[in-house]
PDB file of C-alpha atoms in Angstrom:
ATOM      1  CA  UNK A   1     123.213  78.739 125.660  1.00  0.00           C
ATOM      2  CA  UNK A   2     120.822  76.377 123.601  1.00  0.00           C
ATOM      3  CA  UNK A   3     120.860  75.409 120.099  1.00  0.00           C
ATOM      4  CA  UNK A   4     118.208  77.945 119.139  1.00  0.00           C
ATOM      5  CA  UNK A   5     119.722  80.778 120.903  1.00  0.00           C
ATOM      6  CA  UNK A   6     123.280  80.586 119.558  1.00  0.00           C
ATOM      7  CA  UNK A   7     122.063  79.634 116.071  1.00  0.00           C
ATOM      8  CA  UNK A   8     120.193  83.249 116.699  1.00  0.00           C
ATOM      9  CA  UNK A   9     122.578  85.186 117.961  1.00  0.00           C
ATOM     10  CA  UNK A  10     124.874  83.896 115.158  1.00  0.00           C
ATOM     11  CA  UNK A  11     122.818  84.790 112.462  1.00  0.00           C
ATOM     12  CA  UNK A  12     122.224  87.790 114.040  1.00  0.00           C
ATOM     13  CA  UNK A  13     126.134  88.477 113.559  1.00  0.00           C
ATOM     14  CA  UNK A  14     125.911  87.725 110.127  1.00  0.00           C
ATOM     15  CA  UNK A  15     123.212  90.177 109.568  1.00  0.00           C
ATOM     16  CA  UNK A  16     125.297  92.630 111.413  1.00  0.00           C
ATOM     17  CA  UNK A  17     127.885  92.101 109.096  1.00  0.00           C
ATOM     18  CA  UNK A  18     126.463  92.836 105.958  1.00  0.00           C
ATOM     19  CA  UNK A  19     124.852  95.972 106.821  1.00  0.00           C
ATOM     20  CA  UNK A  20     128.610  96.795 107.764  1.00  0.00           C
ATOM     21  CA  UNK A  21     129.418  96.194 104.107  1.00  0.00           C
ATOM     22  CA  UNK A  22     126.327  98.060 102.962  1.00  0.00           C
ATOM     23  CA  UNK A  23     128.527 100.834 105.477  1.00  0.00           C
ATOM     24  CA  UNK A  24     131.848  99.969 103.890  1.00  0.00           C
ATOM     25  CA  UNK A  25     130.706  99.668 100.018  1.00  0.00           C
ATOM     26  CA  UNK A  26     128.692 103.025 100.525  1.00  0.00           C
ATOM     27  CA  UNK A  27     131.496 104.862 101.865  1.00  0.00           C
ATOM     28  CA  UNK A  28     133.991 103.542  99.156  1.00  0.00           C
ATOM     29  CA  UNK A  29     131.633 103.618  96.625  1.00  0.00           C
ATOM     30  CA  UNK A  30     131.783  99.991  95.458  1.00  0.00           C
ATOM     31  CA  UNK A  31     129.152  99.172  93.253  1.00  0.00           C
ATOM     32  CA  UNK A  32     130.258  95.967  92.710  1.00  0.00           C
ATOM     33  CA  UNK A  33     130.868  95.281  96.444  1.00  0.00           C
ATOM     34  CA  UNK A  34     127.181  96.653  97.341  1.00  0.00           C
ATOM     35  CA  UNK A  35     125.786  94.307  94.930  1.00  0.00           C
ATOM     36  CA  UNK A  36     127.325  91.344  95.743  1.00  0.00           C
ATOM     37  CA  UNK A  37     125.023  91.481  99.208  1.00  0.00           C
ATOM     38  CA  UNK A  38     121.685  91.196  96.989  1.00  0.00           C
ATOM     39  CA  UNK A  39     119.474  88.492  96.326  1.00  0.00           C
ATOM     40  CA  UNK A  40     118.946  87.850  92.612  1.00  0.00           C
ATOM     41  CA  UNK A  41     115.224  88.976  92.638  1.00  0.00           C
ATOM     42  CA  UNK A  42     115.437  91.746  94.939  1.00  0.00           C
ATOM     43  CA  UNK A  43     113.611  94.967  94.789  1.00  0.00           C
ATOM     44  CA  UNK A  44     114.950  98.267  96.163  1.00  0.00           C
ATOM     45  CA  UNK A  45     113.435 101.429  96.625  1.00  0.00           C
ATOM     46  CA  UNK A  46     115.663 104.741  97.562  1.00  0.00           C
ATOM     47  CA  UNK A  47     115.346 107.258 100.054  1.00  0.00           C
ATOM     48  CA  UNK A  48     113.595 109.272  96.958  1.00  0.00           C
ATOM     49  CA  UNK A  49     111.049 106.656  95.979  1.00  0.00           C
ATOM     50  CA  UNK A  50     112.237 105.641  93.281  1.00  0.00           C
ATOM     51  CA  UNK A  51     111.704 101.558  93.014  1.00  0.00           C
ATOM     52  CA  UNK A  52     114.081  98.797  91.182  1.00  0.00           C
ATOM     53  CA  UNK A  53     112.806  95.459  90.484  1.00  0.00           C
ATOM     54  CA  UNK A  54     115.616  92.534  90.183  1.00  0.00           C
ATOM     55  CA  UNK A  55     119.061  92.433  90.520  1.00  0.00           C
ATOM     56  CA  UNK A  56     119.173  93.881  86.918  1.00  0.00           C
ATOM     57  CA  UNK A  57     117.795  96.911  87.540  1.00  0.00           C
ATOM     58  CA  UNK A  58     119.263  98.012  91.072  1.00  0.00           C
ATOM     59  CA  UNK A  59     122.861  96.791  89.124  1.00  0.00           C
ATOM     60  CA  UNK A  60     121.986  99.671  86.217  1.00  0.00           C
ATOM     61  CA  UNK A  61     121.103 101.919  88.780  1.00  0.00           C
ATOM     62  CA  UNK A  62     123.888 101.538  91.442  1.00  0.00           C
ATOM     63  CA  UNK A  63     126.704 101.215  88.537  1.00  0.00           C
ATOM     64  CA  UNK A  64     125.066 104.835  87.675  1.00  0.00           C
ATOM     65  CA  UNK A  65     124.566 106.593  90.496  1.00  0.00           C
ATOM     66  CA  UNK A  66     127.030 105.060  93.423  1.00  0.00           C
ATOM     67  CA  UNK A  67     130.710 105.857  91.947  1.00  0.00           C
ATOM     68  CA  UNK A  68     129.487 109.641  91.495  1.00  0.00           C
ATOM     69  CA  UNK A  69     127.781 110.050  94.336  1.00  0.00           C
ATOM     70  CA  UNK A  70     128.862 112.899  96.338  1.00  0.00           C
ATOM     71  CA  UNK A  71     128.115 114.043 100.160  1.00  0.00           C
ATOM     72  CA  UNK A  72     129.809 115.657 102.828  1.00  0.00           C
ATOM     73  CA  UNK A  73     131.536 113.589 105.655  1.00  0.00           C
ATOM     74  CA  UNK A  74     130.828 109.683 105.935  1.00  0.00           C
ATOM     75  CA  UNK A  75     127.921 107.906 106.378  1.00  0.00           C
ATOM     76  CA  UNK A  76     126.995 105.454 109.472  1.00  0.00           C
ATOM     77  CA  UNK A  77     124.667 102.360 109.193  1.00  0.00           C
ATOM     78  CA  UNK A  78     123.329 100.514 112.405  1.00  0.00           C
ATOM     79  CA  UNK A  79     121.831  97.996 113.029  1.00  0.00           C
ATOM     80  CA  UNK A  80     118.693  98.929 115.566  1.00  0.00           C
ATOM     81  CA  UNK A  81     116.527  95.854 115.277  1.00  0.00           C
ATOM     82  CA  UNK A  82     116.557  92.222 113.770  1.00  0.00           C
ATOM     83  CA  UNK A  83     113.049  90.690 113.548  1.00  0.00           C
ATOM     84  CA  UNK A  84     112.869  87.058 112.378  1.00  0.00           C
ATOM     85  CA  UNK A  85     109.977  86.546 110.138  1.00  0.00           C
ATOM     86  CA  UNK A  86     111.084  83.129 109.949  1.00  0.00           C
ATOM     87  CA  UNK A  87     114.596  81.360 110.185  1.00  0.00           C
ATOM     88  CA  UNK A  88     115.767  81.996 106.886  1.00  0.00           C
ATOM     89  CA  UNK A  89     113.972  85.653 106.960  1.00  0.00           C
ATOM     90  CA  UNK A  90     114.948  88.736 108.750  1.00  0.00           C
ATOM     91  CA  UNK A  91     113.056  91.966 109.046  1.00  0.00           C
ATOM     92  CA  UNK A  92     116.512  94.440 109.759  1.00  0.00           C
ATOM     93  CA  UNK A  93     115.439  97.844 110.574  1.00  0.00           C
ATOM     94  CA  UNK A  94     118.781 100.247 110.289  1.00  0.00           C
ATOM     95  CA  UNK A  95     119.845 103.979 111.400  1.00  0.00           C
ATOM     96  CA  UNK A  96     121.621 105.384 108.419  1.00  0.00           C
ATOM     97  CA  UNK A  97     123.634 108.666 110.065  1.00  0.00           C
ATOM     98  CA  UNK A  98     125.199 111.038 107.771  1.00  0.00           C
ATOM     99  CA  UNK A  99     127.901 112.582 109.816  1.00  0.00           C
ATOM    100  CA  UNK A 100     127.961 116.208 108.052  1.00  0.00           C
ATOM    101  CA  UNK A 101     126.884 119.627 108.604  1.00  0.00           C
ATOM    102  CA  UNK A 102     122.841 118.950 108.108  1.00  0.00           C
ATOM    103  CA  UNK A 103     123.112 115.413 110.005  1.00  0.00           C
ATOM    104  CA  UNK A 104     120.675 114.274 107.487  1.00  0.00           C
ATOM    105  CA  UNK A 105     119.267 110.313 108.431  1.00  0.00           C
ATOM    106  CA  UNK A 106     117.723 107.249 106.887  1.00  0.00           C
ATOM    107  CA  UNK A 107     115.744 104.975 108.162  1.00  0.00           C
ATOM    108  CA  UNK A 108     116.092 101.944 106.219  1.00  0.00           C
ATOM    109  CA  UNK A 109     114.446  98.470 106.282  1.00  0.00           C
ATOM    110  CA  UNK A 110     116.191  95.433 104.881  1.00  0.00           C
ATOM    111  CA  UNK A 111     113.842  92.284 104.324  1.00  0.00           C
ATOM    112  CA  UNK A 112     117.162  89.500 104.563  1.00  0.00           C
ATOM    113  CA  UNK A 113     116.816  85.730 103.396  1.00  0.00           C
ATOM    114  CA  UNK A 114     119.021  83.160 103.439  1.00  0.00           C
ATOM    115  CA  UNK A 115     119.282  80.090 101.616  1.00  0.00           C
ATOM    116  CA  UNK A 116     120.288  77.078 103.484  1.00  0.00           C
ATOM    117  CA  UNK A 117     123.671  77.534 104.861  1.00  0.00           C
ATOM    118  CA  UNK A 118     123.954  80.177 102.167  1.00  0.00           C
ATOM    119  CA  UNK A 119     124.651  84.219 103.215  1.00  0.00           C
ATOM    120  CA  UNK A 120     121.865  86.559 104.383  1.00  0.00           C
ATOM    121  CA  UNK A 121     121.196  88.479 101.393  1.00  0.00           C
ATOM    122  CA  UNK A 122     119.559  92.073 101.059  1.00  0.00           C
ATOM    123  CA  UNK A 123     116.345  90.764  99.246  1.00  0.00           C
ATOM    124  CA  UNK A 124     113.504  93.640  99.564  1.00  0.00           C
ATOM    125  CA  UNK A 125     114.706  96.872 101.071  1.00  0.00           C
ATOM    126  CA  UNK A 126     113.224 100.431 101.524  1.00  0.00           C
ATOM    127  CA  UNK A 127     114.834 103.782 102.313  1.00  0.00           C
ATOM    128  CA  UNK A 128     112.910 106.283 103.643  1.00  0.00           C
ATOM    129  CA  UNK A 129     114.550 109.924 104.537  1.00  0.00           C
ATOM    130  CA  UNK A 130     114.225 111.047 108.071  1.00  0.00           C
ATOM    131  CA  UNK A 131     112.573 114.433 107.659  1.00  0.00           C
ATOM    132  CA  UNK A 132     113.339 116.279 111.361  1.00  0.00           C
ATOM    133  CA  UNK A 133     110.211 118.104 112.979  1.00  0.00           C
ATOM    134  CA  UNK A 134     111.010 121.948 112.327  1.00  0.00           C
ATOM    135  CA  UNK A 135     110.007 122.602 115.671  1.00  0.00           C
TER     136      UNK A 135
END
């Protein structure tokens, strides 16, 4: 394997990773862990539009919302595809399963940046509600 292909496949691992903590802080409902994985001037908008600008204001919103958040069953995150815009950015498109009754999904996408040798870091980020065909 060259250079360029392992130095790939390992950052593709370490993309893989976080959006197994996004899995892991969701599920506990960490707010603290979940924001530990952003960049310091991300932006976030939720499956319900509604759009945060900096680390500030996803911090407000997640310290508000995540440790009373209730659903049914646990919630899945996969990674489906890793695009690399360049080497220190990563287009990360993600299948967000909710395993209850209504099998609701998400279809996020996570623009990821890295600093040099720093972590990959959840920098803009939308998450748009799969709405199923009623046919």
């Amino acid at each position: 394997m060259d250079i360029e292909l392992a130095a790939a496949a390992a950052d593709i691992k370490a993309i893989e990773e976080v959006v197994a903590t996004v899995q892991r802080t969701q599920r506990a409902k960490d707010a603290e862990g979940f924001l530990a994985l952003f960049h310091p001037d991300a932006l976030w908008t939720t499956a319900h539009g509604k759009v945060l600008i900096g680390f500030d204001e996803i911090a407000e919103f997640t310290r508000a919302v995540l440790p009373g958040a209730t659903w049914d069953g646990e919630v899945t995150y996969e990674v489906v595809h890793v695009q690399f815009l360049r080497p220190d950015v990563a287009a990360v498109k993600v299948r967000q399963v909710y395993q209850a009754p209504d099998g609701s999904e998400g279809a996020p996408l996570y623009v990821m940046t890295r600093e040099a040798d720093g972590p990959w870091l959840l920098t803009a980020c939308q998450n748009t509600q799969v709405v199923k065909d009623p046919a």
